[in-house]
Coordinates of C-alpha atoms in Angstrom, one line a residue:
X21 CA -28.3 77.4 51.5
X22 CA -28.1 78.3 55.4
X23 CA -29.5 74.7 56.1
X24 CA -27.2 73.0 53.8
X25 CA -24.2 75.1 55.1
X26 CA -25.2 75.0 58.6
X27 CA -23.3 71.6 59.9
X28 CA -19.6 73.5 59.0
X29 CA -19.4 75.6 62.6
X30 CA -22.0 73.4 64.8
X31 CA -20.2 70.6 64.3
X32 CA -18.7 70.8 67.9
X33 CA -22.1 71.1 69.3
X34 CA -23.6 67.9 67.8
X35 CA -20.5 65.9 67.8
X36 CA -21.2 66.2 71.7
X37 CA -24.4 65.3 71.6
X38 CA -24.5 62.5 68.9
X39 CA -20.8 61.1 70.8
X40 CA -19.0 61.5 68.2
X41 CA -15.5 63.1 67.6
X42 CA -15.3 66.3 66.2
X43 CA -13.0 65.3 62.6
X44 CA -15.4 62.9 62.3
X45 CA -18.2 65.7 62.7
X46 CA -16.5 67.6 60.2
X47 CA -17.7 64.8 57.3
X48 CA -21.4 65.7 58.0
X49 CA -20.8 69.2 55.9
X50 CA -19.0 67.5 53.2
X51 CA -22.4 65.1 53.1
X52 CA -24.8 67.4 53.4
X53 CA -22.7 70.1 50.6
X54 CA -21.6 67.5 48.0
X55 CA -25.4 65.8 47.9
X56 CA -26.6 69.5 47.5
X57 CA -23.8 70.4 44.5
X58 CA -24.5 66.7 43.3
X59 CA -28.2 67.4 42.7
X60 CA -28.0 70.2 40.4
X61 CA -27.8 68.2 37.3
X62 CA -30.8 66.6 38.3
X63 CA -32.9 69.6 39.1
X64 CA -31.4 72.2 35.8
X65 CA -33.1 70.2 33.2
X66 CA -36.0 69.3 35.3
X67 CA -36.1 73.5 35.6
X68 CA -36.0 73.9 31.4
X69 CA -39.1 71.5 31.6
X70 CA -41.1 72.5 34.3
X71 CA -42.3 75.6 36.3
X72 CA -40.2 77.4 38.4
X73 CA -42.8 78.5 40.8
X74 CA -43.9 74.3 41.1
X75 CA -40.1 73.5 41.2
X76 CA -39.2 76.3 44.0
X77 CA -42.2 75.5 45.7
X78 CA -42.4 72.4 46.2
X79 CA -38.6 71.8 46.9
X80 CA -38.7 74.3 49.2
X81 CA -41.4 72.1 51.1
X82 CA -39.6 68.7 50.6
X83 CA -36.3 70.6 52.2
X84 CA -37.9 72.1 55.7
X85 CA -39.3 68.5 55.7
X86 CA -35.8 67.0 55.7
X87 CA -34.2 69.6 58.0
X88 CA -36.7 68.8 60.8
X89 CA -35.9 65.4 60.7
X90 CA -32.9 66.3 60.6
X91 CA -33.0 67.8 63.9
X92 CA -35.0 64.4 65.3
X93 CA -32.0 61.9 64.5
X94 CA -30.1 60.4 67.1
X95 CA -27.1 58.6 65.6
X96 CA -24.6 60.2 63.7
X97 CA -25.7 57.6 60.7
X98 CA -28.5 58.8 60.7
X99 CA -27.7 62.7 60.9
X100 CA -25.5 62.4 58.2
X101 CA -28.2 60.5 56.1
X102 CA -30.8 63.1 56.8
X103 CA -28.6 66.3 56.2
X104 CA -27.9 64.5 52.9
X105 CA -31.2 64.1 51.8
X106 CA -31.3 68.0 52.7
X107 CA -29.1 69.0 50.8
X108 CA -30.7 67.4 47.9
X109 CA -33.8 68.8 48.3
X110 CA -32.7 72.2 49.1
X111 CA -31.1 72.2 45.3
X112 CA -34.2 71.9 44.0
X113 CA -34.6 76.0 44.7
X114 CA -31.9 77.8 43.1
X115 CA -32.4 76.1 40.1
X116 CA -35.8 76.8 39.4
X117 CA -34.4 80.7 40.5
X118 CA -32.1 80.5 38.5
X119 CA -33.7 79.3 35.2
X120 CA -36.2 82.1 35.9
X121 CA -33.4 84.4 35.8
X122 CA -31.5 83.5 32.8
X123 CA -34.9 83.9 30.9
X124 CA -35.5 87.3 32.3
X125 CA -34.4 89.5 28.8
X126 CA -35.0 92.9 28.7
X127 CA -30.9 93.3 30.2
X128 CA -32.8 91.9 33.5
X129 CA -30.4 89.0 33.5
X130 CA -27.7 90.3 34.8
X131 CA -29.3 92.1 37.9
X132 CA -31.4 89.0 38.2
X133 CA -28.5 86.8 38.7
X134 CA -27.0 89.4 40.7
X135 CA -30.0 89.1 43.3
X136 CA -30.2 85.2 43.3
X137 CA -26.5 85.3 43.9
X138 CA -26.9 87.5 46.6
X139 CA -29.5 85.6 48.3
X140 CA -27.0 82.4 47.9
X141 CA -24.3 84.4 49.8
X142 CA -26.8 85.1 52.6
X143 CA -27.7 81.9 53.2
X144 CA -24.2 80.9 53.3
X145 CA -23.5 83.2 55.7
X146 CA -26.6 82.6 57.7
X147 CA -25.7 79.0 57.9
X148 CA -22.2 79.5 59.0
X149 CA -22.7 82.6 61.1
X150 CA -26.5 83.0 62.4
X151 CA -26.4 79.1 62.6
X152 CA -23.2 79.0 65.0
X153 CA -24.9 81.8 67.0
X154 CA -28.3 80.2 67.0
X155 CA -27.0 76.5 68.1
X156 CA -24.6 78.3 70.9
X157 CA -27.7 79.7 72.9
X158 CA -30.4 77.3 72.0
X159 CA -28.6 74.0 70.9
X160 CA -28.0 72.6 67.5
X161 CA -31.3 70.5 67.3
X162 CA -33.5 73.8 68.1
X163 CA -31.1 75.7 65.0
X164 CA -32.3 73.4 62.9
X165 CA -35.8 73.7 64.0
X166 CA -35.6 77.3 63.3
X167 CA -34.3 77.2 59.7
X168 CA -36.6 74.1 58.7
X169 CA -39.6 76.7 59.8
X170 CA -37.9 79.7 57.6
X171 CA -37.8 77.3 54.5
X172 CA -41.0 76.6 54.9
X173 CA -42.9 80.0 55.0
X174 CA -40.3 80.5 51.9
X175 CA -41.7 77.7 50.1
X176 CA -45.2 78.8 50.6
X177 CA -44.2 82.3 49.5
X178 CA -42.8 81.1 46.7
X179 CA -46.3 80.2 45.4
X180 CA -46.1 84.3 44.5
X181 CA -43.7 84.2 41.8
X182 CA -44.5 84.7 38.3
X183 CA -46.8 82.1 36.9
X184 CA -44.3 80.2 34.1
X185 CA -45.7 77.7 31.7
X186 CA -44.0 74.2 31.4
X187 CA -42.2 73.5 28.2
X188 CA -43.1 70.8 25.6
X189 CA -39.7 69.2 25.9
X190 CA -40.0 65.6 27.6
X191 CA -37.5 65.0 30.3
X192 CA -35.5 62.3 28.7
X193 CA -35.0 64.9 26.6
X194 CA -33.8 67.7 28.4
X195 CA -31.6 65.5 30.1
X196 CA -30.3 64.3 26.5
X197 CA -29.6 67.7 25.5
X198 CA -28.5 69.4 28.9
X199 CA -25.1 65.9 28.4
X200 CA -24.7 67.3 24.5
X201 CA -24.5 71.2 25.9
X202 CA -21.8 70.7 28.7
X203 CA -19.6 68.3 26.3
X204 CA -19.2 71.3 23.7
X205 CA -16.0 73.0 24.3
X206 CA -17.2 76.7 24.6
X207 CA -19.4 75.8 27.4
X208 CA -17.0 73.8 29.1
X209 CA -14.3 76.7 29.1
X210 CA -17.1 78.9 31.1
X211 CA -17.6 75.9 33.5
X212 CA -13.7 75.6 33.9
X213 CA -14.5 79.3 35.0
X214 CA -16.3 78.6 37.3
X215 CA -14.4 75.3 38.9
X216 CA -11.5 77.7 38.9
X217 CA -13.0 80.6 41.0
X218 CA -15.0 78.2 43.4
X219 CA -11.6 75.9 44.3
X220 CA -10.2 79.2 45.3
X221 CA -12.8 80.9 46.9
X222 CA -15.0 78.2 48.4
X223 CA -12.4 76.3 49.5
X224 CA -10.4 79.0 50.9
X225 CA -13.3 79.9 53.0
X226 CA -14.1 76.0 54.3
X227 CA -10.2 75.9 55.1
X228 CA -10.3 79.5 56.8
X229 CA -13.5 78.5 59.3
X230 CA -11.5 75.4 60.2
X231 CA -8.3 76.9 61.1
X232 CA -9.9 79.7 62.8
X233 CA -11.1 76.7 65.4
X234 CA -7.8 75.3 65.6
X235 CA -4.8 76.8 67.8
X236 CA -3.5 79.9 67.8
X237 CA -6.3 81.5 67.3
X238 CA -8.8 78.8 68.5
X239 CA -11.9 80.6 68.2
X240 CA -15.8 78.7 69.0
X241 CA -18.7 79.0 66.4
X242 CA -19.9 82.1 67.8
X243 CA -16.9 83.6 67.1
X244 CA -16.8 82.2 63.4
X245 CA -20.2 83.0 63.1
X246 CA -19.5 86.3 63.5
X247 CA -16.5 87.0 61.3
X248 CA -18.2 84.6 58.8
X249 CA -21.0 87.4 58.6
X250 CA -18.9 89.5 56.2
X251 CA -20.0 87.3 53.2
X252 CA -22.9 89.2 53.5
X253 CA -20.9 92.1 51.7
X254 CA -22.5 90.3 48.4
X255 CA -26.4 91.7 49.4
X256 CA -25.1 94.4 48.1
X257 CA -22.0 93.6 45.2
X258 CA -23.6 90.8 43.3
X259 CA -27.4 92.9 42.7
X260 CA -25.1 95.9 41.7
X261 CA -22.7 94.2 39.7
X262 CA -25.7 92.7 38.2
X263 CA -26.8 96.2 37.0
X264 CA -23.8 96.9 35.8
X265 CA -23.6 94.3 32.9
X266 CA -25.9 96.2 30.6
X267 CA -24.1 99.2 31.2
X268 CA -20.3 97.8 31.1
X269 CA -21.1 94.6 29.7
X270 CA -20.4 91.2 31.4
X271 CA -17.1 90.3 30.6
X272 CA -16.0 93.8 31.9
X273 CA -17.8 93.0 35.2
X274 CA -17.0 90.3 35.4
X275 CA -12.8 90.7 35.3
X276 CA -13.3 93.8 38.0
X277 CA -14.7 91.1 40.3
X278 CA -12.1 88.8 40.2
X279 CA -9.5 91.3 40.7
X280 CA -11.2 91.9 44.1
X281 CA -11.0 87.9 44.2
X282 CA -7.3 87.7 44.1
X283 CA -7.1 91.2 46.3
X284 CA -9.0 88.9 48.7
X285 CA -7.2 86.1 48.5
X286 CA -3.9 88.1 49.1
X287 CA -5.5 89.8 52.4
X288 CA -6.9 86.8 53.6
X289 CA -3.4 85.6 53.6
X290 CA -1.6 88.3 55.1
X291 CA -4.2 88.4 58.1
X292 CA -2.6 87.7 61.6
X293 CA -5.9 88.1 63.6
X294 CA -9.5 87.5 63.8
X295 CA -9.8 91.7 62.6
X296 CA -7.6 91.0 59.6
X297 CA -9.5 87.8 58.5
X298 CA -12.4 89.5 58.4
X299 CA -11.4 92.7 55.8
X300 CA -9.7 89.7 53.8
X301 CA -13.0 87.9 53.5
X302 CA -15.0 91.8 52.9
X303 CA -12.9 92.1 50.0
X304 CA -12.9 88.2 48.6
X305 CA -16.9 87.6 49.2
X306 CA -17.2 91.2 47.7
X307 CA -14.9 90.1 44.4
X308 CA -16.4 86.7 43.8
X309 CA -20.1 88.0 44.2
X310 CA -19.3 90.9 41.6
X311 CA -17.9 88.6 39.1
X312 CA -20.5 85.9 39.3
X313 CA -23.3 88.0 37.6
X314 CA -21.2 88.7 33.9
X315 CA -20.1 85.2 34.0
X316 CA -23.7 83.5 34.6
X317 CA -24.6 85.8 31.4
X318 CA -21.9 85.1 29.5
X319 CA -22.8 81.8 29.8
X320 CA -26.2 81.7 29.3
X321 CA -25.5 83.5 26.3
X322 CA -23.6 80.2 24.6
X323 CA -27.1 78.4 24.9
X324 CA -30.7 77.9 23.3
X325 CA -33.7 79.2 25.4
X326 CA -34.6 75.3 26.1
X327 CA -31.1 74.8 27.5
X328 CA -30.5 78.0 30.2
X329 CA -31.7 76.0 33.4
X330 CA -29.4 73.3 32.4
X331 CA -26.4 75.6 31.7
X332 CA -26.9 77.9 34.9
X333 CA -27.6 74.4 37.4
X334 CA -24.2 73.3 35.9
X335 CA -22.3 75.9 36.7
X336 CA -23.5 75.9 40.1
X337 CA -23.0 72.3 40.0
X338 CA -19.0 72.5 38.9
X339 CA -18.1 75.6 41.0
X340 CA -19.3 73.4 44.5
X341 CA -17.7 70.7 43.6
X342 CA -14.7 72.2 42.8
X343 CA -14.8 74.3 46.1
X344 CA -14.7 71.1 48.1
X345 CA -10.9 70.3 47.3
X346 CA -8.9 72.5 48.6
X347 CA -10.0 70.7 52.2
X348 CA -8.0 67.9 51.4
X349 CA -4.9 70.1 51.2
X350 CA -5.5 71.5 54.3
X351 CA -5.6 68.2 56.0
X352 CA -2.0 67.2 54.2
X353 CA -0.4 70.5 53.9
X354 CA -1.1 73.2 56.3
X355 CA -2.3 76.6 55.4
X356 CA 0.1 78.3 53.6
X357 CA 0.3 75.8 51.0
X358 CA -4.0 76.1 50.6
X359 CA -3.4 79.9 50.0
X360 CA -1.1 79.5 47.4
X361 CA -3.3 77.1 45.3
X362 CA -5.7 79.5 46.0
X363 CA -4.5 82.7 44.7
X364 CA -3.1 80.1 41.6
X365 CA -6.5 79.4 41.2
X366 CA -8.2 82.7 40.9
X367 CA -5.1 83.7 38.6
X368 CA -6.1 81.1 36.4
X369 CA -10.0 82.1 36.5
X370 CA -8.6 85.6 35.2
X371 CA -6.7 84.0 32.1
X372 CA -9.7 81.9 31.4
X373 CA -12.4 84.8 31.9
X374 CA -9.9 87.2 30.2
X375 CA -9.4 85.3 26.6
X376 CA -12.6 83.6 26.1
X377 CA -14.8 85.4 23.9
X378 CA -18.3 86.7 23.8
X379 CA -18.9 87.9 20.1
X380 CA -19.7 83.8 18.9
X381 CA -22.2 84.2 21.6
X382 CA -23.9 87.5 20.5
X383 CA -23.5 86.8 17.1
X384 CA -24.9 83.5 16.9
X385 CA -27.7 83.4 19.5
X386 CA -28.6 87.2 19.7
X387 CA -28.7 87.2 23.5
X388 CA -29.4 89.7 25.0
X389 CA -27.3 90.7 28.0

């Protein structure tokens, strides 16, 4: 995630360097984030098929591969080419973790998710905040150096996860069943979920690091980097949040969360300076990471064993995409008008989360939570 997520706060550095202008630079994030979302569907069935130690692995290789090259370009053409093909790759991951997780049983899921989630955040943050920091002392080429070389001791390490057998589903079909899942209406109310919360919360956050560059407050990467470091408030909500679900039960988790969400939003909002953007985003990363655990298991819950890779990777899949919209508001409509779709937004997740059911889900597919 950090390498995919990088490109949003060193865009000044490498628009420099490449010659470019820095709007322009901006695009290279929405290349290297909406190849990354994109790939999902490829990668969840490929995860109900094979294992998630060869999928991690192996991706995790093919991504520190890209990211160096990455770092090598000298065109903007050919950066935005070679972040893409990052963010591809770097998909590959989280899918396999997160089939592994939605198999877990034993009431693991929900802390399982909880930890994967939390791992997501932190590489978010570490692409938007110890990237900026990284690039401003050692340059943006050398940042990328630096996380290629992290992704790949990951991906060897990842050769340490549990051995998992492959599955005697062909791909054809997996990728057959994994179209019939997300057309059926129960599942496609959870992924609405999801597309809800992220076009609030992902693209509140995208808009937030771009108008903390612009005037008034005009602040550089390190800066950002450094108030962007608050997502990391999730290390510790999403595992715990996670635990909570056997206890509480996911769709009780899950609706505390994203009260904190609109709290958030509200804050975020109301902040006048760089100290007041930063509680705002403590209290959104806090909500959204909280809330993600019970509705991953609520989810996984609608599905078959054979399908819980596809239905996890599709989630992930709607709630990026959806988090890449509100940018387009921003650009049109100024600020105000962003956090207003934004709070609507995570109102809306609340409705949806609040009168969708679980007991079809228990009752039919004895899931376990």
């Amino acid at each position: 995630m950090a390498i995919v997520y990088v490109p949003q706060t060193i865009f000044p550095e490498f628009a420099s360097d490449l010659e470019i202008s820095e709007v322009a630079a901006r695009d290279a994030f929405t290349a290297s984030a909406l190849s990354y979302a994109l790939a999902f569907f490829a990668f969840g069935p490929l995860s109900d098929v094979y294992s998630a130690r060869a999928l991690a692995s192996s991706g995790a290789v093919a991504t520190a591969l890209a990211g160096g090259l990455t770092a090598l370009t000298t065109s903007f053409p050919m950066f935005v080419v070679a972040a893409a093909a990052t963010g591809v790759c770097a998909a590959s991951v989280p899918s396999a973790m997160l089939a592994l997780a939605a198999r877990a049983g034993n009431g693991r899921t929900g802390r399982s998710f909880g930890v994967i989630l939390a791992a997501t955040v932190a590489g978010i943050t570490l692409g938007r905040g110890v990237g900026a920091l990284l690039a401003g002392s050692v340059g943006w080429r050398w940042t990328y150096v630096v996380l290629a070389s992290a992704i790949l001791v990951a991906g060897l390490s990842s050769l340490a996860l549990p051995r998992t057998t492959s599955r005697s589903q062909s791909v054809v079909r997996a990728y057959a069943a994994a179209l019939t899942m997300i057309a059926r209406p129960d599942v496609l109310r959870f992924l609405g979920v999801g597309g809800s919360l992220f076009f609030g919360y992902l693209g509140l956050t995208t808009v937030l690091t771009l108008r903390l560059s612009d005037p008034p407050l005009s602040l550089g990467p390190s800066a950002i980097g450094a108030i962007n470091l608050s997502g990391l408030i999730a290390l510790a909500g999403a595992p715990l949040a996670g635990a909570l679900v056997p206890r509480l039960g996911a769709k009780k988790v899950s609706l505390l969360g994203l009260c904190l969400c609109l709290a958030g939003t509200v804050a975020v909002r109301l902040a006048t300076d760089a100290v007041g953007a930063t509680l705002g985003l403590l209290i959104l990363y806090l909500g959204v990471f909280a809330a993600q655990p019970g509705l991953m298991v609520r989810l996984t819950q609608l599905v078959g064993v054979d399908q819980k890779g596809s239905a996890s990777a599709s989630y992930f899949l709607v709630c990026l995409l959806a988090g890449s919209f509100l940018g387009w508001l921003w650009q049109d409509h100024g600020w105000a008008l962003v956090v207003v779709a934004s709070a609507a937004a995570v109102v809306l997740t609340l409705v949806l989360a609040s009168t969708t059911s679980d007991t079809r889900a228990l009752r039919a597919r004895g899931a376990t939570r």
